[in-house]
Amino acid sequence: MAKKASRLRIIPLGGLDGIGKNMTVLEYGDDMIVIDAGIMFPDDDHPGVDLILPDFSYIVKRQEKLRAIVITHGHEDHTGALPYLLKTLDRRVPVLGTKLTLGLIRGKLEEHKLKKVELQEIQGGSHKSVGPFSFDFFAVNHSIPDGVGVFVRTPAGNVVHTGDFKLDQTPIDGRLVDYGALTKFCEIGVDLLMSDSTNAETPGVTRSEASVGPALRDIIANAEHRVIAASFSSHIHRVQQICDAAVAAGRKVVVAGRSMITNMRIARELGYLVIDDSDIIEASEASALPPDKVLVMCTGSQGEPLSALARMANGDHKTVKVERGDTVVIAATPVPGNEKAVNRIINRLAKAGATVAHRGTVHVHVSGHGASEELKLMLNLVRPRFFMPIHGETRHLVAHGLLAEAVRVPKENVFVLGNGDCLELSKSGARIAESVEHGVVYVDGLGVGDVGQVVLRDRRVLAQDGIATLVVTIDGQTGRLASDPELITRGLAFGPEENDLLAEAQARIVRTLAKTYNGGATDQAVIKKAMRDSLSQLLWERTRSRPMIIPVIVEV
């Protein structure tokens, strides 16, 4: 095997256990780069958590080796962790991205009050060298403009990282995937391909973004009242099509939702979104126009409780209220875990009298990720020696691995890894090395990393089974009860036998305390444990629930 210094270590710290928190380290000797730094949004298993970051302590501990951070595109699952990473570094590290990607990143950095960050603009077709790493960036299609993949050349081997991609033959902006660059990389030699696996289980080819246009135009042109359109704020191509349809139908566009306002402003300033100033109006101006002359472009396509669309559906948005006869277009598909929230919003909109058009009823959304035939085409264009699927849940990675085998990548050359695993690449081959420290970091309000698994477990218990506080007053001289135990509960459903159950709980605690006292127990920790165990057993027998029990001993 080659000497350790001549090996390239590829270490995914996130992105291989779900859709989100994408981050990959490439390490060669005393030099290291990072590709993407994303977040994941929490689901019902993470009560009270705002964001989930990859644990990037491996990078921080070796920050003197870090030469650059490459961001493939502007989605938050690839950029959202960047401010948190930069805050932990003691040195300036250049951040490489395209014009739109850096424009969106600047907004995030301003929110975090990070001012002295070195942002270096790149574009598809450009080249850059950093230490032993040489980068060739190539254009890809995705659900946000200006996405790129990167061809990384190192002394130990060459790597293609696709970023998120689809092979759209009729992209909205006319910017095709750079097939010529991929062919060139193949001729040079690709030792490892790391490719987007999101739609590996989806057969065929993903529809073009342009295919959504006719449905959007038809809905907006034929709506007899106001139109409210919700989309990802970063899906500039979708926003462009909605705005074009609105203008063609003689409607003025009102923009609602903080991220939608911000991203549309940035995209317009940089030339990625084209709409005349005269066609955008403030919400206060819309009231002076007939409803059939207005379209509201807003956030909330994922049912986020504080989003503009959710507030409209709940009737508490400060300027827009859903009215009978409105048409609401949800131009997105729910991210796994958000289905219930989206359905809840749709029901509330329907109850308010709106007609809701969504992916389940009309063709208003297409994926930004390539389906299986596109993934196979990428493999055939690049022809790698080794293959490592990235960006997806385990089942997506496994399915992508099988696609690689189908196009004759040897099975032993396909590496389906997990976060923290390390793949070592050298001229003589590739092998799986020891894993590195990895995991997740929870952001809860202003706290980063304060929430751990124990806190999450407690929150889940509180949400599912409630809480019971058991207060006993003990005579400090005798150690005996000074008054009846008091049981305070929240979130417990006892049913019609509540009073009997509470009386029995008090009686059982009295017996438990008498037993511990007669047994000579004086340590409060021992007494509290006996109280907790006794009450827990009773509640399980009677209610089949295990609430959080907090015993409190007061000495008088």
Coordinates of C-alpha atoms in Angstrom, one line a residue:
M1 CA 0.0 0.0 0.0
A2 CA 1.2 3.5 -0.7
K3 CA 2.6 5.7 2.1
K4 CA 0.1 7.5 4.2
A5 CA 1.2 10.9 3.0
S6 CA 0.3 9.9 -0.6
R7 CA -3.2 8.9 0.3
L8 CA -6.3 11.1 -0.2
R9 CA -8.8 10.7 2.7
I10 CA -12.4 11.3 1.8
I11 CA -14.6 11.7 4.9
P12 CA -18.3 12.5 4.8
L13 CA -19.3 14.2 8.0
G14 CA -22.9 14.6 6.9
G15 CA -25.4 13.9 4.1
L16 CA -25.3 10.1 4.2
D17 CA -28.1 9.4 6.7
G18 CA -30.8 11.7 5.3
I19 CA -31.5 14.6 3.0
G20 CA -29.5 17.4 4.6
K21 CA -26.4 18.6 6.6
N22 CA -24.1 17.8 3.6
M23 CA -20.4 18.1 4.4
T24 CA -17.4 16.2 3.0
V25 CA -13.7 16.5 3.9
L26 CA -11.0 15.8 1.5
E27 CA -7.6 15.5 3.3
Y28 CA -4.2 15.0 1.7
G29 CA -1.2 15.0 4.1
D30 CA -1.1 18.4 5.8
D31 CA -3.8 19.9 3.6
M32 CA -7.6 19.7 3.7
I33 CA -10.6 21.1 2.0
V34 CA -14.3 20.9 2.8
I35 CA -17.1 20.6 0.2
D36 CA -20.4 22.0 1.4
A37 CA -21.5 22.9 4.9
G38 CA -25.2 22.3 5.2
I39 CA -27.9 21.9 7.8
M40 CA -30.9 19.6 8.3
F41 CA -34.3 20.8 9.5
P42 CA -35.7 19.0 12.5
D43 CA -38.8 16.7 12.5
D44 CA -41.2 15.5 15.2
D45 CA -38.4 13.5 16.8
H46 CA -36.6 16.8 17.7
P47 CA -39.0 18.9 19.8
G48 CA -37.8 22.4 20.4
V49 CA -34.8 22.1 18.0
D50 CA -34.4 24.8 15.3
L51 CA -31.6 23.4 13.2
I52 CA -29.4 20.3 13.0
L53 CA -25.7 20.7 12.1
P54 CA -23.1 18.1 11.3
D55 CA -20.5 17.7 14.0
F56 CA -17.5 19.3 12.4
S57 CA -15.2 19.0 15.4
Y58 CA -12.9 16.9 13.2
I59 CA -12.3 20.0 11.0
V60 CA -12.0 22.4 13.9
K61 CA -9.3 20.3 15.6
R62 CA -7.3 20.3 12.3
Q63 CA -8.1 23.8 11.1
E64 CA -4.5 24.6 10.5
K65 CA -4.7 22.2 7.5
L66 CA -7.9 23.7 6.1
R67 CA -7.2 25.5 2.8
A68 CA -10.7 26.2 1.4
I69 CA -14.4 25.6 1.7
V70 CA -16.2 24.8 -1.6
I71 CA -19.9 25.4 -1.8
T72 CA -21.6 23.7 -4.7
H73 CA -24.9 25.7 -4.6
G74 CA -27.1 27.9 -2.5
H75 CA -29.5 25.5 -0.8
E76 CA -29.4 25.6 3.0
D77 CA -28.7 21.8 3.2
H78 CA -25.3 22.8 1.6
T79 CA -24.7 26.3 3.1
G80 CA -26.6 26.6 6.4
A81 CA -23.8 25.3 8.6
L82 CA -21.2 27.6 7.1
P83 CA -21.7 30.5 9.6
Y84 CA -21.5 28.1 12.5
L85 CA -18.3 26.5 11.1
L86 CA -16.7 29.9 10.4
K87 CA -17.4 31.1 13.9
T88 CA -15.4 28.2 15.4
L89 CA -12.4 28.7 13.3
D90 CA -9.5 30.9 14.5
R91 CA -8.3 31.7 11.0
R92 CA -9.6 33.0 7.7
V93 CA -10.4 30.3 5.2
P94 CA -11.5 31.2 1.6
V95 CA -15.1 30.2 0.7
L96 CA -15.5 29.3 -3.0
G97 CA -18.9 29.6 -4.7
T98 CA -20.7 30.9 -7.8
K99 CA -22.1 34.5 -7.9
L100 CA -25.7 33.5 -6.7
T101 CA -24.4 31.1 -4.1
L102 CA -22.1 33.7 -2.6
G103 CA -24.9 36.3 -2.8
L104 CA -27.2 34.0 -0.6
I105 CA -24.3 33.2 1.7
R106 CA -23.6 36.9 2.3
G107 CA -27.1 37.3 3.6
K108 CA -26.5 34.4 6.1
L109 CA -23.2 35.8 7.2
E110 CA -24.8 39.2 7.8
E111 CA -27.4 37.6 10.0
H112 CA -24.6 36.0 12.1
K113 CA -22.6 39.3 12.1
L114 CA -19.7 37.7 10.3
K115 CA -17.9 40.4 8.3
K116 CA -14.4 39.4 7.6
V117 CA -15.0 36.3 5.5
E118 CA -13.0 35.8 2.3
L119 CA -15.5 34.9 -0.5
Q120 CA -14.0 33.9 -3.8
E121 CA -16.3 33.8 -6.8
I122 CA -16.0 30.9 -9.2
Q123 CA -18.1 29.8 -12.2
G124 CA -18.7 26.7 -14.3
G125 CA -15.6 26.3 -16.5
S126 CA -13.3 28.0 -14.1
H127 CA -10.1 26.5 -12.6
K128 CA -8.4 27.1 -9.2
S129 CA -5.6 25.6 -7.3
V130 CA -5.2 25.5 -3.5
G131 CA -2.2 23.7 -2.0
P132 CA -2.1 20.2 -3.5
F133 CA -5.8 20.4 -4.7
S134 CA -6.7 21.6 -8.2
F135 CA -10.3 22.4 -8.9
D136 CA -12.2 22.4 -12.2
F137 CA -15.8 23.5 -11.7
F138 CA -18.5 22.4 -14.1
A139 CA -22.1 23.6 -14.5
V140 CA -25.0 21.4 -13.4
N141 CA -28.8 21.8 -13.4
H142 CA -30.7 21.8 -10.1
S143 CA -33.7 23.5 -8.5
I144 CA -31.6 26.6 -7.9
P145 CA -29.5 28.5 -10.5
D146 CA -25.8 28.6 -10.7
G147 CA -25.1 25.1 -9.2
V148 CA -21.7 23.4 -9.9
G149 CA -20.0 20.2 -9.5
V150 CA -16.2 20.0 -9.0
F151 CA -13.4 17.9 -10.4
V152 CA -10.6 17.7 -7.8
R153 CA -7.2 16.7 -8.9
T154 CA -4.7 15.5 -6.2
P155 CA -1.4 13.6 -6.3
A156 CA -3.3 10.6 -4.9
G157 CA -6.1 10.6 -7.5
N158 CA -8.8 12.5 -9.2
V159 CA -12.3 12.9 -7.7
V160 CA -15.6 14.2 -9.3
H161 CA -18.2 15.6 -6.8
T162 CA -21.4 16.2 -8.7
G163 CA -23.2 18.4 -6.1
D164 CA -26.9 18.1 -6.5
F165 CA -27.9 17.7 -10.1
K166 CA -30.4 16.7 -12.8
L167 CA -29.8 16.4 -16.6
D168 CA -32.3 19.0 -17.7
Q169 CA -32.3 19.4 -21.5
T170 CA -34.5 22.5 -21.5
P171 CA -33.4 24.5 -18.4
I172 CA -35.2 27.8 -17.7
D173 CA -32.0 29.8 -17.9
G174 CA -30.6 27.9 -20.9
R175 CA -27.6 26.8 -18.8
L176 CA -27.0 23.1 -19.6
V177 CA -24.9 20.6 -17.7
D178 CA -21.3 20.8 -19.0
Y179 CA -21.2 17.5 -20.8
G180 CA -17.9 18.5 -22.5
A181 CA -16.2 18.9 -19.2
L182 CA -17.4 15.5 -18.0
T183 CA -16.1 13.9 -21.1
K184 CA -12.8 15.7 -20.6
F185 CA -12.5 14.5 -17.0
C186 CA -13.2 10.9 -18.2
E187 CA -10.3 11.3 -20.7
I188 CA -8.0 12.6 -17.9
G189 CA -9.1 9.8 -15.6
V190 CA -11.6 9.8 -12.7
D191 CA -10.5 7.7 -9.8
L192 CA -13.6 8.4 -7.6
L193 CA -17.1 9.6 -8.5
M194 CA -19.2 11.0 -5.6
S195 CA -22.7 11.5 -7.0
D196 CA -26.1 12.7 -5.8
S197 CA -28.4 9.8 -4.8
T198 CA -31.7 11.5 -3.8
N199 CA -33.7 10.0 -6.7
A200 CA -31.8 6.7 -7.1
E201 CA -35.0 4.7 -6.5
T202 CA -37.0 6.7 -9.0
P203 CA -37.1 5.1 -12.5
G204 CA -36.6 7.0 -15.7
V205 CA -35.7 10.6 -16.1
T206 CA -36.8 13.6 -14.0
R207 CA -39.0 16.0 -15.9
S208 CA -37.6 19.4 -17.0
E209 CA -38.4 22.4 -14.9
A210 CA -39.9 24.0 -18.0
S211 CA -42.6 21.3 -17.9
V212 CA -44.2 23.0 -14.9
G213 CA -44.7 26.3 -16.8
P214 CA -47.9 25.4 -18.7
A215 CA -49.7 24.2 -15.6
L216 CA -48.7 27.3 -13.7
R217 CA -49.8 29.6 -16.5
D218 CA -53.1 27.8 -16.9
I219 CA -53.9 28.0 -13.2
I220 CA -53.0 31.7 -12.8
A221 CA -54.6 32.8 -16.1
N222 CA -57.9 31.1 -15.2
A223 CA -58.2 32.0 -11.6
E224 CA -61.2 34.3 -11.0
H225 CA -59.9 35.7 -7.7
R226 CA -56.6 36.3 -6.1
V227 CA -53.7 33.8 -6.5
I228 CA -51.4 32.9 -3.6
A229 CA -48.3 30.9 -4.7
A230 CA -46.0 29.2 -2.3
S231 CA -42.6 27.8 -3.2
F232 CA -39.1 27.4 -1.8
S233 CA -37.6 30.9 -1.7
S234 CA -34.4 29.5 -3.2
H235 CA -36.2 27.9 -6.2
I236 CA -35.5 30.9 -8.4
H237 CA -36.5 29.1 -11.6
R238 CA -39.9 28.3 -10.1
V239 CA -40.3 31.8 -8.8
Q240 CA -39.4 33.1 -12.2
Q241 CA -42.1 31.0 -13.9
I242 CA -44.7 32.0 -11.4
C243 CA -43.8 35.7 -11.9
D244 CA -43.9 35.4 -15.7
A245 CA -47.3 33.7 -15.5
A246 CA -48.6 36.5 -13.2
V247 CA -47.4 39.3 -15.5
A248 CA -48.8 37.5 -18.5
A249 CA -52.2 37.4 -16.8
G250 CA -52.1 41.1 -15.9
R251 CA -51.4 40.5 -12.2
K252 CA -49.2 42.5 -9.9
V253 CA -46.9 40.4 -7.6
V254 CA -46.9 40.9 -3.8
V255 CA -43.9 39.2 -2.0
A256 CA -44.5 37.8 1.5
G257 CA -42.2 35.9 3.8
R258 CA -38.8 37.1 5.0
S259 CA -36.7 34.5 3.1
M260 CA -38.8 35.1 -0.1
I261 CA -38.3 38.8 0.1
T262 CA -34.6 38.4 0.7
N263 CA -33.9 35.8 -1.9
M264 CA -35.9 37.5 -4.6
R265 CA -34.1 40.8 -3.9
I266 CA -30.7 39.1 -4.1
A267 CA -31.6 37.1 -7.3
R268 CA -32.9 40.3 -9.0
E269 CA -29.8 42.3 -8.0
L270 CA -27.6 39.6 -9.5
G271 CA -29.6 39.1 -12.6
Y272 CA -31.0 35.6 -11.9
L273 CA -34.6 36.7 -11.6
V274 CA -36.1 39.1 -14.1
I275 CA -39.3 41.1 -13.3
D276 CA -39.9 44.8 -13.7
D277 CA -40.1 47.0 -10.6
S278 CA -43.6 48.1 -11.8
D279 CA -44.9 44.5 -11.6
I280 CA -44.0 44.2 -7.9
I281 CA -46.2 46.0 -5.3
E282 CA -46.4 46.2 -1.6
A283 CA -49.2 44.3 0.2
S284 CA -50.7 47.6 1.3
E285 CA -51.1 48.6 -2.4
A286 CA -52.8 45.3 -3.3
S287 CA -56.0 46.2 -1.4
A288 CA -56.6 49.0 -4.0
L289 CA -56.6 46.4 -6.9
P290 CA -59.3 43.9 -7.9
P291 CA -58.4 40.4 -6.5
D292 CA -58.0 39.0 -10.0
K293 CA -55.1 41.5 -10.6
V294 CA -53.0 40.2 -7.7
L295 CA -50.7 37.3 -7.1
V296 CA -49.0 36.8 -3.7
M297 CA -45.6 35.0 -3.9
C298 CA -44.8 33.6 -0.5
T299 CA -43.0 31.1 1.7
G300 CA -44.6 28.1 3.4
S301 CA -44.6 25.3 0.9
Q302 CA -43.4 22.9 3.6
G303 CA -46.1 23.8 6.1
E304 CA -43.7 25.7 8.4
P305 CA -45.9 27.0 11.3
L306 CA -44.4 30.5 11.2
S307 CA -44.3 30.8 7.5
A308 CA -46.3 33.4 5.5
L309 CA -48.7 30.8 4.1
A310 CA -49.3 29.2 7.5
R311 CA -50.1 32.5 9.0
M312 CA -52.5 33.3 6.1
A313 CA -54.2 30.0 6.5
N314 CA -54.6 30.6 10.3
G315 CA -56.0 34.1 9.7
D316 CA -53.2 35.9 11.6
H317 CA -51.0 37.3 8.7
K318 CA -50.7 41.0 9.2
T319 CA -51.5 42.0 5.6
V320 CA -52.9 38.9 3.7
K321 CA -55.9 36.9 4.7
V322 CA -57.2 33.9 2.7
E323 CA -60.6 34.6 1.3
R324 CA -63.3 32.5 -0.3
G325 CA -62.6 32.1 -4.0
D326 CA -58.8 32.5 -3.7
T327 CA -56.5 30.0 -5.5
V328 CA -53.5 28.7 -3.6
V329 CA -50.7 27.0 -5.5
I330 CA -48.2 25.0 -3.5
A331 CA -45.4 24.6 -6.0
A332 CA -43.3 22.1 -4.1
T333 CA -43.4 18.6 -2.8
P334 CA -43.2 18.0 1.0
V335 CA -39.7 17.1 2.3
P336 CA -40.0 13.7 4.1
G337 CA -41.3 14.4 7.6
N338 CA -43.3 17.5 6.5
E339 CA -46.3 15.7 5.0
K340 CA -48.5 16.2 8.0
A341 CA -47.7 19.9 8.3
V342 CA -48.5 20.4 4.6
N343 CA -51.7 18.5 4.8
R344 CA -52.7 20.5 7.8
I345 CA -52.2 23.8 5.8
I346 CA -54.1 22.5 2.8
N347 CA -57.1 21.6 5.1
R348 CA -57.1 25.0 6.7
L349 CA -56.9 26.7 3.3
A350 CA -59.8 24.6 2.0
K351 CA -61.8 25.4 5.1
A352 CA -61.2 29.1 4.4
G353 CA -62.8 28.6 1.0
A354 CA -59.7 28.5 -1.2
T355 CA -59.0 26.2 -4.1
V356 CA -55.7 24.5 -3.5
A357 CA -53.5 23.2 -6.4
H358 CA -50.6 21.0 -5.3
R359 CA -48.5 18.2 -6.6
G360 CA -51.2 15.7 -5.8
T361 CA -53.7 17.4 -8.0
V362 CA -51.8 19.1 -10.8
H363 CA -48.3 19.2 -12.3
V364 CA -46.9 22.2 -10.4
H365 CA -43.6 20.6 -9.2
V366 CA -40.7 18.6 -10.5
S367 CA -37.7 17.4 -8.6
G368 CA -34.3 19.1 -8.9
H369 CA -32.5 15.7 -8.6
G370 CA -31.8 13.3 -11.4
A371 CA -33.7 9.9 -11.6
S372 CA -32.0 6.6 -12.1
E373 CA -31.4 6.9 -15.9
E374 CA -29.7 10.2 -15.4
L375 CA -27.5 8.8 -12.6
K376 CA -26.5 5.9 -14.9
L377 CA -25.7 8.4 -17.6
M378 CA -23.5 10.4 -15.2
L379 CA -21.6 7.2 -14.4
N380 CA -21.2 6.3 -18.0
L381 CA -19.9 9.8 -18.9
V382 CA -17.4 9.8 -16.1
R383 CA -16.4 6.1 -16.0
P384 CA -14.8 6.2 -12.6
R385 CA -12.6 3.5 -11.1
F386 CA -14.4 3.7 -7.8
F387 CA -17.8 5.0 -6.9
M388 CA -19.2 6.5 -3.7
P389 CA -22.9 7.5 -3.6
I390 CA -23.7 10.6 -1.5
H391 CA -26.6 12.8 -0.6
G392 CA -29.4 10.5 0.5
E393 CA -30.8 8.1 3.0
T394 CA -29.2 4.7 3.3
R395 CA -31.7 3.2 0.9
H396 CA -30.9 5.8 -1.7
L397 CA -27.2 5.1 -1.4
V398 CA -27.7 1.4 -1.7
A399 CA -29.9 1.8 -4.7
H400 CA -27.4 4.1 -6.3
G401 CA -24.7 1.5 -5.7
L402 CA -26.7 -1.1 -7.5
L403 CA -27.1 1.4 -10.5
A404 CA -23.3 1.7 -10.6
E405 CA -23.0 -2.1 -10.7
A406 CA -25.6 -2.2 -13.5
V407 CA -23.3 0.0 -15.6
R408 CA -20.3 -2.3 -14.9
V409 CA -18.6 -0.6 -12.0
P410 CA -17.1 -3.7 -10.2
K411 CA -19.1 -4.4 -7.0
E412 CA -15.9 -4.3 -4.9
N413 CA -15.2 -0.8 -6.2
V414 CA -18.6 0.6 -4.9
F415 CA -18.3 2.1 -1.4
V416 CA -21.6 2.7 0.4
L417 CA -20.4 4.6 3.5
G418 CA -21.9 6.3 6.5
N419 CA -21.2 9.6 8.1
G420 CA -17.7 9.6 9.7
D421 CA -16.4 6.7 7.6
C422 CA -13.2 7.3 5.8
L423 CA -12.3 6.2 2.3
E424 CA -8.6 6.3 1.5
L425 CA -7.6 6.7 -2.2
S426 CA -4.2 6.2 -3.7
K427 CA -2.7 5.3 -7.0
S428 CA -2.7 1.6 -5.9
G429 CA -6.4 1.5 -5.0
A430 CA -9.0 2.5 -2.5
R431 CA -9.9 1.1 1.0
I432 CA -12.1 1.9 3.9
A433 CA -10.0 3.2 6.9
E434 CA -10.9 3.9 10.5
S435 CA -13.9 6.1 11.2
V436 CA -13.5 9.6 12.6
E437 CA -15.5 11.5 15.2
H438 CA -18.9 12.6 13.8
G439 CA -22.5 13.1 14.8
V440 CA -24.9 16.0 15.0
V441 CA -25.1 19.3 16.8
Y442 CA -28.5 20.8 17.7
V443 CA -29.3 24.5 17.5
D444 CA -32.0 25.5 20.0
G445 CA -32.7 29.2 19.9
L446 CA -29.4 31.0 20.5
G447 CA -27.8 27.8 21.9
V448 CA -25.5 25.7 19.7
G449 CA -24.8 22.2 21.0
D450 CA -26.6 22.8 24.3
V451 CA -29.2 20.2 23.5
G452 CA -28.1 16.6 23.7
Q453 CA -29.8 13.2 23.4
V454 CA -30.8 13.3 27.1
V455 CA -32.6 16.6 26.6
L456 CA -34.3 15.4 23.5
R457 CA -35.4 12.2 25.2
D458 CA -36.9 14.2 28.1
R459 CA -38.7 16.5 25.6
R460 CA -40.2 13.5 23.8
V461 CA -41.4 12.0 27.1
L462 CA -43.0 15.3 28.0
A463 CA -44.7 15.6 24.7
Q464 CA -46.0 12.0 24.7
D465 CA -46.7 11.2 28.3
G466 CA -46.7 14.4 30.3
I467 CA -45.1 15.2 33.6
A468 CA -46.0 14.4 37.3
T469 CA -44.4 16.4 40.2
L470 CA -44.6 14.6 43.5
V471 CA -44.1 16.9 46.5
V472 CA -43.8 15.4 50.0
T473 CA -43.2 17.4 53.2
I474 CA -41.1 15.7 55.8
D475 CA -40.4 16.6 59.5
G476 CA -36.7 17.3 59.6
Q477 CA -36.5 16.0 63.2
T478 CA -38.4 12.7 62.9
G479 CA -38.1 12.0 59.1
R480 CA -41.8 11.3 59.0
L481 CA -44.5 12.9 56.8
A482 CA -45.6 16.3 58.0
S483 CA -48.6 16.4 55.6
D484 CA -50.3 14.4 52.8
P485 CA -48.2 14.0 49.6
E486 CA -49.2 16.4 46.8
L487 CA -49.3 15.2 43.2
I488 CA -49.3 17.9 40.4
T489 CA -49.7 16.6 36.8
R490 CA -49.6 18.2 33.4
G491 CA -50.4 16.4 30.1
L492 CA -51.7 13.2 31.8
A493 CA -55.2 11.9 30.8
F494 CA -56.6 9.9 33.8
G495 CA -60.2 9.6 32.6
P496 CA -63.3 9.4 34.9
E497 CA -61.3 7.6 37.6
E498 CA -59.0 10.6 38.1
N499 CA -59.9 11.3 41.8
D500 CA -59.6 7.6 42.7
L501 CA -56.2 7.3 41.0
L502 CA -54.9 10.4 42.7
A503 CA -56.0 9.1 46.1
E504 CA -54.4 5.7 45.5
A505 CA -51.2 7.4 44.4
Q506 CA -51.1 9.3 47.7
A507 CA -51.7 6.2 49.7
R508 CA -49.0 4.3 47.8
I509 CA -46.5 7.0 48.4
V510 CA -47.3 7.1 52.1
R511 CA -46.7 3.3 52.3
T512 CA -43.4 3.7 50.3
L513 CA -42.1 6.4 52.6
A514 CA -43.0 4.4 55.6
K515 CA -41.1 1.4 54.2
T516 CA -38.0 3.5 53.4
Y517 CA -38.1 5.1 56.8
N518 CA -38.5 1.8 58.7
G519 CA -35.7 0.4 56.6
G520 CA -33.4 3.2 57.9
A521 CA -33.0 5.1 54.6
T522 CA -32.1 8.8 55.2
D523 CA -30.4 9.7 51.9
Q524 CA -32.8 11.9 49.9
A525 CA -31.6 10.4 46.6
V526 CA -32.7 6.9 47.8
I527 CA -36.0 8.2 49.1
K528 CA -36.7 10.1 45.8
K529 CA -35.9 7.0 43.7
A530 CA -38.3 4.9 45.8
M531 CA -41.0 7.5 45.3
R532 CA -40.4 7.7 41.6
D533 CA -40.4 3.9 41.1
S534 CA -43.6 3.5 43.2
L535 CA -45.5 6.2 41.3
S536 CA -44.2 5.1 37.9
Q537 CA -45.4 1.5 38.5
L538 CA -48.9 2.7 39.6
L539 CA -49.3 5.0 36.5
W540 CA -48.1 2.2 34.2
E541 CA -50.6 -0.3 35.7
R542 CA -53.5 2.1 35.4
T543 CA -52.8 4.3 32.4
R544 CA -50.1 2.4 30.4
S545 CA -48.1 5.6 30.2
R546 CA -44.7 6.5 31.7
P547 CA -44.7 10.3 32.4
M548 CA -41.7 12.1 33.6
I549 CA -41.8 12.0 37.4
I550 CA -40.1 14.7 39.5
P551 CA -40.0 13.9 43.2
V552 CA -39.6 16.9 45.5
I553 CA -38.8 16.6 49.2
V554 CA -39.4 19.6 51.5
E555 CA -38.1 19.5 55.1
V556 CA -39.8 21.5 57.7

